[in-house]
Structures are given as structure tokens and as C-alpha cells.
Amino acid sequence: MATATAVQELSATVSSPPEKYLLKDGIGGPNFPLLAVPAIDLGLLTASSPLGERELDKLKLAFSSCGYIQVVNHGMDDSFLDEVHSVTKEFFSLPMEEKMQCARPKDDIDGYGNDTVYSDNQTLDWNDRLYLNVKPDTIRKLKVWPQNPKNFRKVLLEFSGELEKMNEVILRAMAKSLKLEDEECFVNQMGENQTVLSRFNLYPPCPRPDAVLAAKAHGDASAMTYLLQDNKVEGLQTLMKDGQWYRVPIIHNAILVNTGDQLEIMSNGIFESPIHRVVTNPEKERITIAIFFGPDPTSEIGPHQGLIDEKRPKLFNSVRQGHKRVLFNNQSLDWNDRKVLRDYTAKLRELEGQLLKAMEESLSLPEGSFLSKFGEEQSMFARFNYYPPCSKPDHVLGLKQHAGGSAMTTVLQDRDVLGLQILKDKQWYWVPTLPDAFLACERG
Ligand SMILES: O=C(O)CCC(=O)C(=O)O
Ligand SMILES: [Fe+2]
């Protein structure tokens, strides 16, 4: 495993980014709409007044739709936040030899560096960063904590300490906004020794903003993420359910908060962990500071009991951080696969609606005759099949003869290998494969 050259140096010396930073299909765009992220007044979240109630409703709506809030009136004054920005900028402006004293050792995450290169095919991010674990104290790697600027460590501890308090207020408010009896339920799930990780990001100017990302699309593995954005240069974008990337706006010295994967689990999927990315800017550098809060890695987290009912079954298994598994009709799936499955099933639901409509039309039935029978909460399950080669195809079936119990089944067939047969008039017929076409059948 190798480390890439500092992006800061590339930015200063090359006129076009090396191949390994270029995305084959570009970043899309160029016009990305601005996302409306609600500003939440921290003081009001704890107020028992109609205004306080309104703020809680805003918070709930924001976290369950776009996944972000901008916290204002948070009690950190401008001069302090300017100091957070300036120690970060000063650190990245140090001569390379000095920054390298904080270099991330191979196979570690703490320290100054950038993408670890795992393979020749990897596309790299246009970003240098300093990762520092802050809590629990026992995992601090002080060897890579900057000694210069002199106030760096003090500022980091004060900033993360302020955000730790803010996080407790917000976690309580989230529980309250969901009308949960136990307002401490999310705070308690974070455990005795929650993890606090800081990430200082430098995004140098990039000559190919159309083809290079500063951070590839990802969801945060944290429970909650707090970001002090650059006050002048935008860059963060988030993927909304309409499949479109939106720009996340800047509010001067507001703290941008998003839910991470662990909170998605605790809230049984009500508060989703948004997928986001960072784009590059051709002229200006961008600096941000992210603080991630995660549950105690030794304690188990899971969907809160009060958020599980018939309408919203338990979506996730209980897990320890780092072992993110999910329940999807009793099939355990990896986290990223679940996101793919969610998008895929959403598209199939649309397709199903169109097919039902066409079937109604073909029988001259009024619109909705079939669809209405499925009800609000129609069930849907996925099954992934692997059929290994078999030396006795004349004696062994991949799947015995059956008719499914569903109303409608959609199959994405193997692109190359035939296998499915249907029985019609006592005769078995092959079902041809048509690359990337869906096979739909009634009554499974
Ligand atoms: O710098 C940003 O705008 C976002 C950073 C981010 O997504 C991260 O560090 O996980
Ligand atoms: Fe992130």
C-alpha cells in the first residue's frame, strides 16, 4: 500500500491532474440546484414553548428528508470559530517537512496524508487531510498531533468539547421530536466511551472540476457528523431521493450537522444517513473541519424499540460499530449493498405500477383497479440466487418446479446463461435472456 503525493503539491505544480484522479464519466452537471437546509436555533431546541415545538418539528423533518440541519445560535462566537479555521489553515501552510512530522504511518488512519492507494484502478480524491482520534483518550495518537501552530491542540479539544455538548442536545431533541418516552435513548446508545474523530480537510484548487472529485460519494460511518464549512467556498453536495446532486449551502459560522449510518440504525431508518460528495473548485482552495461522533465500539446498538411496529418492522440487526449488517426480510446484507437494493427496489416499484396500469388498460378496467388492491403497505422481498455449475444437469435442478405466492415477480436474469423454464401445455419452454431486460410475471 502506498500513499499518494500531497494534492497540495500537485495543485501547485501540474496543469492537469494525473490520470488516477480522473473519473471516467465525469461528475455530471454542471448545474446543481441548491438544497434548502433548515437553520435550527440550538437555544430553542430545549425551550418548552410553542417556538421550541416548532424547532423540534423542523429538526425532525430535516433529518428525515434531506439528512442535514444548520445549527445557529450555538454559543460558539465568531472569534473562536475563526481560530478553528486559522489553526487549520496554518497547519496546512507549514512546509512539507514539518507537516510530515505528523504523517500518517502506513496502515494507520491517524495523521496527515491522503488516500491510501490499494489498487491501480482506484480513483483518488483531490484532498489532503489530517485525521486525529480525540476520544476515547486511550486511542489518541499524540505523536501525530501538530505541535505547530502552538494553539492547535487546545483549539481542537475546545472545539470537539463544545460539539460533544451540542451533540447531546441534538440527540435528545431527535428523540423528543419522535415523541419517544425515553429522551435519553440515543444518548445512552452512544455508551460510556463514545468515539470522537476529527478530520481537517484541505481541498486545493483543481484544474479539472468537471472530472475530479475532492471526496467521492459516501455516507458517514459515524452516528452524527458536525462540519465547520469553509465560509466562502462551497463544495459539499448531497444525493437526494430524486437521484439528483444538490449543493449544500454555506451559512456563515453555522455548524452543518448530518446523521450517519449508526443513527440510521438507532432510528430504525427514520433518520437516513445522506450520501454526499465534495466537488473541486478551479481557482480557490477550500478548508473544512469535520468532527464525527460514534458509539462506544464495544457496546451494541440497534433500532430503538419505540420505533418498531407493524408498519415499520425492525430494519436492522443490532450491531457493534464496524459490523454494520442489516435485516432485509431476514437476509443479512452489507451496508452498501442495502443502499443499492433500496434504489433498485424503488425503481422496480415504479415499473410495477406502470405494468399494472398497462394490464388494467389492456382489460379495459378503470385505472387503479389492480394497484389499489396492493394497499399502502404492500410487501416486497428480494431474493438473490447463485447457481454454481453442476456436473449432472440432467439429474439436478437449480430450483425445483414451483409457482410463487406473490402477486407479481420481477427477475433480472443472468446476462449470458439460460436456466429458467416455464411449463405451458405440459411442455417446458426456455425463457430467453435479453440483456438487462426485466422478466415480469404474475402469480410468481
Ligand atoms: O468537507 C466537506 O464538505 C465534507 C467532508 C466529509 O464529507 C467528510 O469528511 O466525511
Ligand atoms: Fe462525509
CSV table of C-alpha atoms in Angstrom, one decimal, residues 54-405:
chain,number,residue,atom,x,y,z
A,54,ARG,CA,-41.8,24.2,16.1
A,55,GLU,CA,-38.0,23.9,16.1
A,56,LEU,CA,-38.3,20.2,17.0
A,57,ASP,CA,-40.7,19.6,14.1
A,58,LYS,CA,-38.3,21.4,11.8
A,59,LEU,CA,-35.4,19.2,13.1
A,60,LYS,CA,-37.4,16.0,12.6
A,61,LEU,CA,-38.5,17.0,9.1
A,62,ALA,CA,-35.0,18.0,8.1
A,63,PHE,CA,-33.3,14.8,9.4
A,64,SER,CA,-35.9,12.5,7.9
A,65,SER,CA,-35.9,14.2,4.5
A,66,CYS,CA,-32.6,15.7,3.5
A,67,GLY,CA,-30.5,14.5,6.4
A,68,TYR,CA,-28.9,17.9,7.3
A,69,ILE,CA,-29.5,20.8,9.6
A,70,GLN,CA,-27.5,24.0,10.0
A,71,VAL,CA,-27.1,24.9,13.7
A,72,VAL,CA,-27.2,28.6,14.5
A,73,ASN,CA,-27.2,30.3,17.9
A,74,HIS,CA,-24.9,27.6,19.1
A,75,GLY,CA,-22.9,29.6,21.6
A,76,MET,CA,-19.5,29.5,19.9
A,77,ASP,CA,-18.6,33.0,19.0
A,78,ASP,CA,-17.1,34.1,15.6
A,79,SER,CA,-13.6,34.8,17.1
A,80,PHE,CA,-13.4,31.2,18.3
A,81,LEU,CA,-14.6,29.7,15.0
A,82,ASP,CA,-12.1,32.0,13.2
A,83,GLU,CA,-9.4,30.5,15.4
A,84,VAL,CA,-10.5,26.9,14.4
A,85,HIS,CA,-10.2,27.9,10.8
A,86,SER,CA,-6.9,29.7,11.2
A,87,VAL,CA,-5.1,26.9,13.1
A,88,THR,CA,-6.2,24.5,10.3
A,89,LYS,CA,-5.0,26.8,7.6
A,90,GLU,CA,-1.7,27.5,9.4
A,91,PHE,CA,-1.1,23.7,9.7
A,92,PHE,CA,-1.7,23.1,6.0
A,93,SER,CA,0.5,26.1,5.2
A,94,LEU,CA,3.6,24.7,7.0
A,95,PRO,CA,6.5,23.5,4.9
A,96,MET,CA,6.0,19.9,3.8
A,97,GLU,CA,8.9,18.6,6.1
A,98,GLU,CA,7.1,20.0,9.1
A,99,LYS,CA,3.7,18.6,8.1
A,100,MET,CA,5.4,15.2,7.5
A,101,GLN,CA,6.2,15.0,11.2
A,102,CYS,CA,2.5,14.4,11.7
A,103,ALA,CA,2.4,11.9,8.7
A,104,ARG,CA,0.0,9.0,8.9
A,105,PRO,CA,2.0,5.8,9.4
A,106,LYS,CA,1.3,3.1,6.9
A,107,ASP,CA,-1.7,1.0,7.9
A,108,ASP,CA,-3.0,3.6,10.3
A,109,ILE,CA,-5.7,6.2,9.9
A,110,ASP,CA,-4.4,8.9,12.3
A,111,GLY,CA,-2.2,11.6,10.9
A,112,TYR,CA,-1.5,13.8,7.9
A,113,GLY,CA,-1.9,12.3,4.5
A,114,ASN,CA,-4.5,11.4,1.9
A,115,ASP,CA,-5.9,8.4,0.1
A,116,THR,CA,-4.2,5.1,0.7
A,117,VAL,CA,-3.6,3.5,-2.7
A,118,TYR,CA,-4.9,0.0,-2.7
A,119,SER,CA,-5.0,-0.7,-6.4
A,120,ASP,CA,-4.0,0.8,-9.8
A,121,ASN,CA,-7.7,1.1,-10.7
A,122,GLN,CA,-8.6,3.3,-7.8
A,123,THR,CA,-9.8,6.9,-8.4
A,124,LEU,CA,-8.2,9.2,-5.9
A,125,ASP,CA,-9.7,12.2,-4.1
A,126,TRP,CA,-8.4,15.7,-4.6
A,127,ASN,CA,-7.9,16.2,-0.9
A,128,ASP,CA,-5.2,16.3,1.8
A,129,ARG,CA,-6.3,15.7,5.4
A,130,LEU,CA,-5.3,15.4,9.0
A,131,TYR,CA,-7.2,12.7,10.9
A,132,LEU,CA,-7.0,12.7,14.7
A,133,ASN,CA,-8.9,10.4,17.1
A,134,VAL,CA,-9.8,12.6,20.0
A,135,LYS,CA,-11.8,10.2,22.2
A,136,PRO,CA,-11.6,7.8,24.0
A,137,ASP,CA,-8.3,9.4,25.3
A,138,THR,CA,-6.7,6.0,25.3
A,139,ILE,CA,-6.6,5.8,21.5
A,140,ARG,CA,-5.2,9.3,20.9
A,141,LYS,CA,-2.0,9.1,18.8
A,142,LEU,CA,-0.4,12.2,20.2
A,143,LYS,CA,2.7,11.6,18.1
A,144,VAL,CA,0.9,12.8,15.1
A,145,TRP,CA,-0.9,15.8,16.7
A,146,PRO,CA,0.5,19.0,15.4
A,147,GLN,CA,2.7,21.0,17.8
A,148,ASN,CA,2.6,23.9,15.5
A,149,PRO,CA,0.6,26.1,15.4
A,150,LYS,CA,1.1,26.2,19.2
A,151,ASN,CA,-2.6,26.5,20.0
A,152,PHE,CA,-3.7,23.7,17.6
A,153,ARG,CA,-4.2,21.0,20.3
A,154,LYS,CA,-6.0,23.4,22.7
A,155,VAL,CA,-8.3,24.6,19.9
A,156,LEU,CA,-9.1,21.1,18.8
A,157,LEU,CA,-10.0,19.9,22.3
A,158,GLU,CA,-12.1,23.0,23.0
A,159,PHE,CA,-13.9,22.7,19.6
A,160,SER,CA,-14.7,19.0,19.9
A,161,GLY,CA,-15.7,19.5,23.6
A,162,GLU,CA,-18.3,22.2,22.5
A,163,LEU,CA,-19.6,19.9,19.8
A,164,GLU,CA,-19.9,17.0,22.2
A,165,LYS,CA,-22.3,19.1,24.3
A,166,MET,CA,-24.1,20.2,21.2
A,167,ASN,CA,-24.4,16.5,20.1
A,168,GLU,CA,-26.1,15.6,23.4
A,169,VAL,CA,-28.6,18.4,23.0
A,170,ILE,CA,-29.4,17.3,19.4
A,171,LEU,CA,-29.6,13.6,20.2
A,172,ARG,CA,-32.1,14.4,22.9
A,173,ALA,CA,-34.1,16.7,20.6
A,174,MET,CA,-34.2,14.0,18.0
A,175,ALA,CA,-35.7,11.5,20.4
A,176,LYS,CA,-38.1,14.2,21.6
A,177,SER,CA,-39.1,15.1,18.1
A,178,LEU,CA,-40.1,11.4,17.5
A,179,LYS,CA,-42.2,11.6,20.7
A,180,LEU,CA,-40.2,8.9,22.3
A,181,GLU,CA,-40.7,8.5,26.1
A,182,ASP,CA,-37.1,8.0,26.8
A,183,GLU,CA,-35.4,11.2,25.6
A,184,GLU,CA,-32.0,9.8,26.6
A,185,CYS,CA,-32.4,6.7,24.3
A,186,PHE,CA,-29.9,7.9,21.6
A,187,VAL,CA,-27.5,9.5,24.1
A,188,ASN,CA,-27.5,6.2,26.1
A,189,GLN,CA,-26.8,4.1,23.0
A,190,MET,CA,-23.6,6.1,22.4
A,191,GLY,CA,-22.3,4.4,25.6
A,192,GLU,CA,-19.8,5.2,28.2
A,193,ASN,CA,-16.9,5.7,25.8
A,194,GLN,CA,-18.2,7.2,22.6
A,195,THR,CA,-15.6,7.8,19.8
A,196,VAL,CA,-14.8,11.3,18.7
A,197,LEU,CA,-12.8,11.6,15.5
A,198,SER,CA,-11.6,14.8,13.8
A,199,ARG,CA,-10.8,15.3,10.2
A,200,PHE,CA,-9.3,18.5,8.9
A,201,ASN,CA,-9.8,18.8,5.2
A,202,LEU,CA,-7.8,20.8,2.6
A,203,TYR,CA,-9.2,20.9,-0.9
A,204,PRO,CA,-6.6,22.7,-3.1
A,205,PRO,CA,-7.7,24.3,-6.4
A,206,CYS,CA,-8.2,21.7,-9.2
A,207,PRO,CA,-7.8,22.4,-12.9
A,208,ARG,CA,-10.5,19.7,-13.8
A,209,PRO,CA,-13.5,20.3,-11.6
A,210,ASP,CA,-15.6,18.6,-14.3
A,211,ALA,CA,-13.8,15.3,-13.9
A,212,VAL,CA,-12.2,15.2,-10.4
A,213,LEU,CA,-13.9,14.9,-7.0
A,214,ALA,CA,-12.5,16.2,-3.8
A,215,ALA,CA,-14.3,13.4,-1.9
A,216,LYS,CA,-16.1,10.5,-3.6
A,217,ALA,CA,-19.7,9.8,-2.8
A,218,HIS,CA,-20.0,8.2,0.7
A,219,GLY,CA,-22.2,8.1,3.7
A,220,ASP,CA,-20.6,8.7,7.1
A,221,ALA,CA,-19.9,5.7,9.2
A,222,SER,CA,-20.5,7.9,12.3
A,223,ALA,CA,-23.6,8.3,14.4
A,224,MET,CA,-23.6,12.1,13.8
A,225,THR,CA,-21.2,14.4,11.9
A,226,TYR,CA,-20.6,18.1,12.6
A,227,LEU,CA,-18.9,20.2,9.9
A,228,LEU,CA,-17.5,23.6,10.1
A,229,GLN,CA,-17.7,24.6,6.4
A,230,ASP,CA,-15.4,27.0,4.6
A,231,ASN,CA,-17.1,30.3,5.0
A,232,LYS,CA,-16.5,31.3,1.4
A,233,VAL,CA,-16.1,28.3,-0.9
A,234,GLU,CA,-18.9,25.8,-1.5
A,235,GLY,CA,-18.1,22.2,-2.4
A,236,LEU,CA,-20.3,19.8,-0.5
A,237,GLN,CA,-23.1,18.1,-2.5
A,238,THR,CA,-25.7,15.6,-1.4
A,239,LEU,CA,-27.7,13.0,-3.3
A,240,MET,CA,-31.4,13.3,-2.9
A,241,LYS,CA,-34.1,10.7,-3.5
A,242,ASP,CA,-34.8,12.2,-6.9
A,243,GLY,CA,-31.4,10.9,-8.0
A,244,GLN,CA,-30.0,14.5,-8.3
A,245,TRP,CA,-27.0,16.0,-6.6
A,246,TYR,CA,-27.8,19.2,-4.7
A,247,ARG,CA,-25.3,21.8,-3.4
A,248,VAL,CA,-25.2,22.2,0.4
A,249,PRO,CA,-25.3,26.0,1.1
A,250,ILE,CA,-23.0,27.9,3.4
A,251,ILE,CA,-24.3,29.8,6.4
A,252,HIS,CA,-21.5,31.9,7.9
A,253,ASN,CA,-20.2,30.1,11.0
A,254,ALA,CA,-23.2,27.8,11.3
A,255,ILE,CA,-22.4,24.2,12.1
A,256,LEU,CA,-23.7,21.8,9.5
A,257,VAL,CA,-24.9,18.5,11.1
A,258,ASN,CA,-25.8,15.3,9.3
A,259,THR,CA,-26.9,11.9,10.5
A,260,GLY,CA,-24.5,9.0,10.0
A,261,ASP,CA,-25.0,5.2,9.5
A,262,GLN,CA,-25.2,4.4,13.2
A,263,LEU,CA,-28.1,6.8,13.8
A,264,GLU,CA,-29.9,5.4,10.8
A,265,ILE,CA,-29.8,2.1,12.6
A,266,MET,CA,-30.8,3.5,16.0
A,267,SER,CA,-33.7,5.4,14.5
A,268,ASN,CA,-34.8,2.3,12.5
A,269,GLY,CA,-34.2,4.1,9.2
A,270,ILE,CA,-36.3,7.2,10.1
A,271,PHE,CA,-33.3,9.4,10.0
A,272,GLU,CA,-31.3,8.3,7.0
A,273,SER,CA,-27.5,8.7,6.6
A,274,PRO,CA,-27.2,11.0,3.5
A,275,ILE,CA,-24.9,10.1,0.6
A,276,HIS,CA,-22.7,13.1,-0.1
A,277,ARG,CA,-19.5,14.1,-2.0
A,278,VAL,CA,-17.3,17.1,-2.4
A,279,VAL,CA,-16.6,18.8,-5.7
A,280,THR,CA,-13.4,20.7,-6.6
A,281,ASN,CA,-13.0,24.4,-7.4
A,282,PRO,CA,-10.7,25.6,-10.3
A,283,GLU,CA,-9.5,28.7,-8.5
A,284,LYS,CA,-10.0,28.6,-4.8
A,285,GLU,CA,-8.9,26.2,-2.1
A,286,ARG,CA,-11.5,25.1,0.4
A,287,ILE,CA,-10.9,24.1,4.1
A,288,THR,CA,-13.4,22.3,6.3
A,289,ILE,CA,-13.3,20.7,9.8
A,290,ALA,CA,-15.4,17.6,10.5
A,291,ILE,CA,-16.0,16.0,13.9
A,292,PHE,CA,-17.6,12.6,13.9
A,293,PHE,CA,-19.3,11.0,16.9
A,294,GLY,CA,-19.7,7.3,17.1
A,295,PRO,CA,-21.0,4.9,19.6
A,296,ASP,CA,-18.7,3.1,22.0
A,297,PRO,CA,-17.3,0.3,19.8
A,298,THR,CA,-17.7,-2.3,22.5
A,299,SER,CA,-21.4,-1.7,23.1
A,300,GLU,CA,-24.2,-2.9,20.9
A,301,ILE,CA,-26.6,-0.5,19.2
A,302,GLY,CA,-29.9,-1.3,17.5
A,303,PRO,CA,-33.2,0.2,16.4
A,304,HIS,CA,-35.0,1.8,19.4
A,305,GLN,CA,-37.9,-0.4,20.5
A,306,GLY,CA,-40.3,2.5,20.4
A,307,LEU,CA,-39.6,2.9,16.6
A,308,ILE,CA,-40.6,-0.6,15.7
A,309,ASP,CA,-44.1,-1.6,14.9
A,310,GLU,CA,-46.2,-3.4,12.3
A,311,LYS,CA,-46.0,-0.6,9.9
A,312,ARG,CA,-42.3,-0.1,10.4
A,313,PRO,CA,-40.7,-3.5,11.1
A,314,LYS,CA,-37.2,-3.8,12.5
A,315,LEU,CA,-35.0,-2.8,9.6
A,316,PHE,CA,-31.6,-3.5,11.1
A,317,ASN,CA,-30.0,-6.1,13.3
A,318,SER,CA,-28.4,-4.9,16.5
A,319,VAL,CA,-24.7,-4.4,15.7
A,320,ARG,CA,-21.4,-3.2,17.1
A,321,GLN,CA,-19.9,-0.3,15.2
A,322,GLY,CA,-17.9,-1.6,12.4
A,323,HIS,CA,-20.1,-4.6,11.9
A,324,LYS,CA,-22.9,-2.9,10.0
A,325,ARG,CA,-25.4,-5.5,9.0
A,326,VAL,CA,-29.0,-5.0,8.1
A,327,LEU,CA,-32.1,-7.1,8.2
A,328,PHE,CA,-33.9,-7.1,4.9
A,329,ASN,CA,-36.6,-9.8,5.1
A,330,ASN,CA,-34.4,-12.0,7.1
A,331,GLN,CA,-31.5,-11.7,4.7
A,332,SER,CA,-28.4,-10.1,6.2
A,333,LEU,CA,-26.9,-7.6,3.8
A,334,ASP,CA,-23.8,-5.5,3.8
A,335,TRP,CA,-24.4,-1.7,4.3
A,336,ASN,CA,-23.6,-0.5,0.8
A,337,ASP,CA,-25.5,-3.4,-0.8
A,338,ARG,CA,-28.5,-2.2,1.1
A,339,LYS,CA,-28.3,1.2,-0.4
A,340,VAL,CA,-28.1,-0.4,-3.9
A,341,LEU,CA,-31.0,-2.6,-3.1
A,342,ARG,CA,-33.1,0.3,-1.8
A,343,ASP,CA,-32.6,2.2,-5.0
A,344,TYR,CA,-33.2,-0.9,-7.1
A,345,THR,CA,-36.5,-1.8,-5.4
A,346,ALA,CA,-37.7,1.8,-5.6
A,347,LYS,CA,-37.2,1.7,-9.4
A,348,LEU,CA,-38.9,-1.7,-9.6
A,349,ARG,CA,-41.9,-0.4,-7.6
A,350,GLU,CA,-42.3,2.3,-10.4
A,351,LEU,CA,-42.0,-0.4,-13.0
A,352,GLU,CA,-44.6,-2.5,-11.2
A,353,GLY,CA,-47.0,0.5,-11.2
A,354,GLN,CA,-46.6,1.0,-14.9
A,355,LEU,CA,-47.1,-2.7,-15.7
A,356,LEU,CA,-50.3,-2.9,-13.6
A,357,LYS,CA,-51.6,0.2,-15.3
A,358,ALA,CA,-50.9,-1.3,-18.7
A,359,MET,CA,-52.6,-4.6,-17.6
A,360,GLU,CA,-55.7,-2.6,-16.4
A,361,GLU,CA,-55.8,-0.8,-19.7
A,362,SER,CA,-55.5,-4.0,-21.7
A,363,LEU,CA,-58.5,-5.4,-19.9
A,364,SER,CA,-60.4,-2.1,-20.2
A,365,LEU,CA,-60.6,-1.8,-16.4
A,366,PRO,CA,-60.8,1.5,-14.6
A,367,GLU,CA,-57.3,2.9,-13.6
A,368,GLY,CA,-56.2,1.7,-10.2
A,369,SER,CA,-58.3,-1.5,-10.2
A,370,PHE,CA,-55.2,-3.7,-9.6
A,371,LEU,CA,-52.9,-1.2,-7.9
A,372,SER,CA,-55.5,-0.3,-5.2
A,373,LYS,CA,-55.6,-4.0,-4.1
A,374,PHE,CA,-51.9,-3.8,-3.0
A,375,GLY,CA,-52.7,-1.3,-0.3
A,376,GLU,CA,-50.4,1.3,1.2
A,377,GLU,CA,-48.0,-1.1,2.8
A,378,GLN,CA,-47.6,-3.7,0.1
A,379,SER,CA,-45.0,-6.3,0.9
A,380,MET,CA,-41.9,-6.8,-1.2
A,381,PHE,CA,-39.0,-9.2,-0.8
A,382,ALA,CA,-35.8,-9.7,-2.7
A,383,ARG,CA,-34.0,-13.0,-3.4
A,384,PHE,CA,-30.5,-13.3,-4.8
A,385,ASN,CA,-29.7,-16.6,-6.4
A,386,TYR,CA,-26.4,-18.1,-7.1
A,387,TYR,CA,-26.4,-21.3,-9.3
A,388,PRO,CA,-22.9,-22.9,-9.4
A,389,PRO,CA,-22.0,-25.1,-12.3
A,390,CYS,CA,-23.3,-28.7,-11.8
A,391,SER,CA,-21.8,-31.8,-13.4
A,392,LYS,CA,-25.3,-33.6,-13.7
A,393,PRO,CA,-27.7,-31.1,-15.2
A,394,ASP,CA,-29.8,-34.0,-16.4
A,395,HIS,CA,-30.5,-35.1,-12.8
A,396,VAL,CA,-30.2,-31.9,-10.7
A,397,LEU,CA,-32.3,-28.8,-10.8
A,398,GLY,CA,-31.2,-25.3,-9.7
A,399,LEU,CA,-34.6,-24.8,-8.3
A,400,LYS,CA,-37.5,-27.3,-8.3
A,401,GLN,CA,-40.7,-26.7,-10.1
A,402,HIS,CA,-42.8,-24.1,-8.2
A,403,ALA,CA,-45.3,-21.3,-8.5
A,404,GLY,CA,-44.6,-18.3,-6.4
A,405,GLY,CA,-47.0,-16.9,-3.9
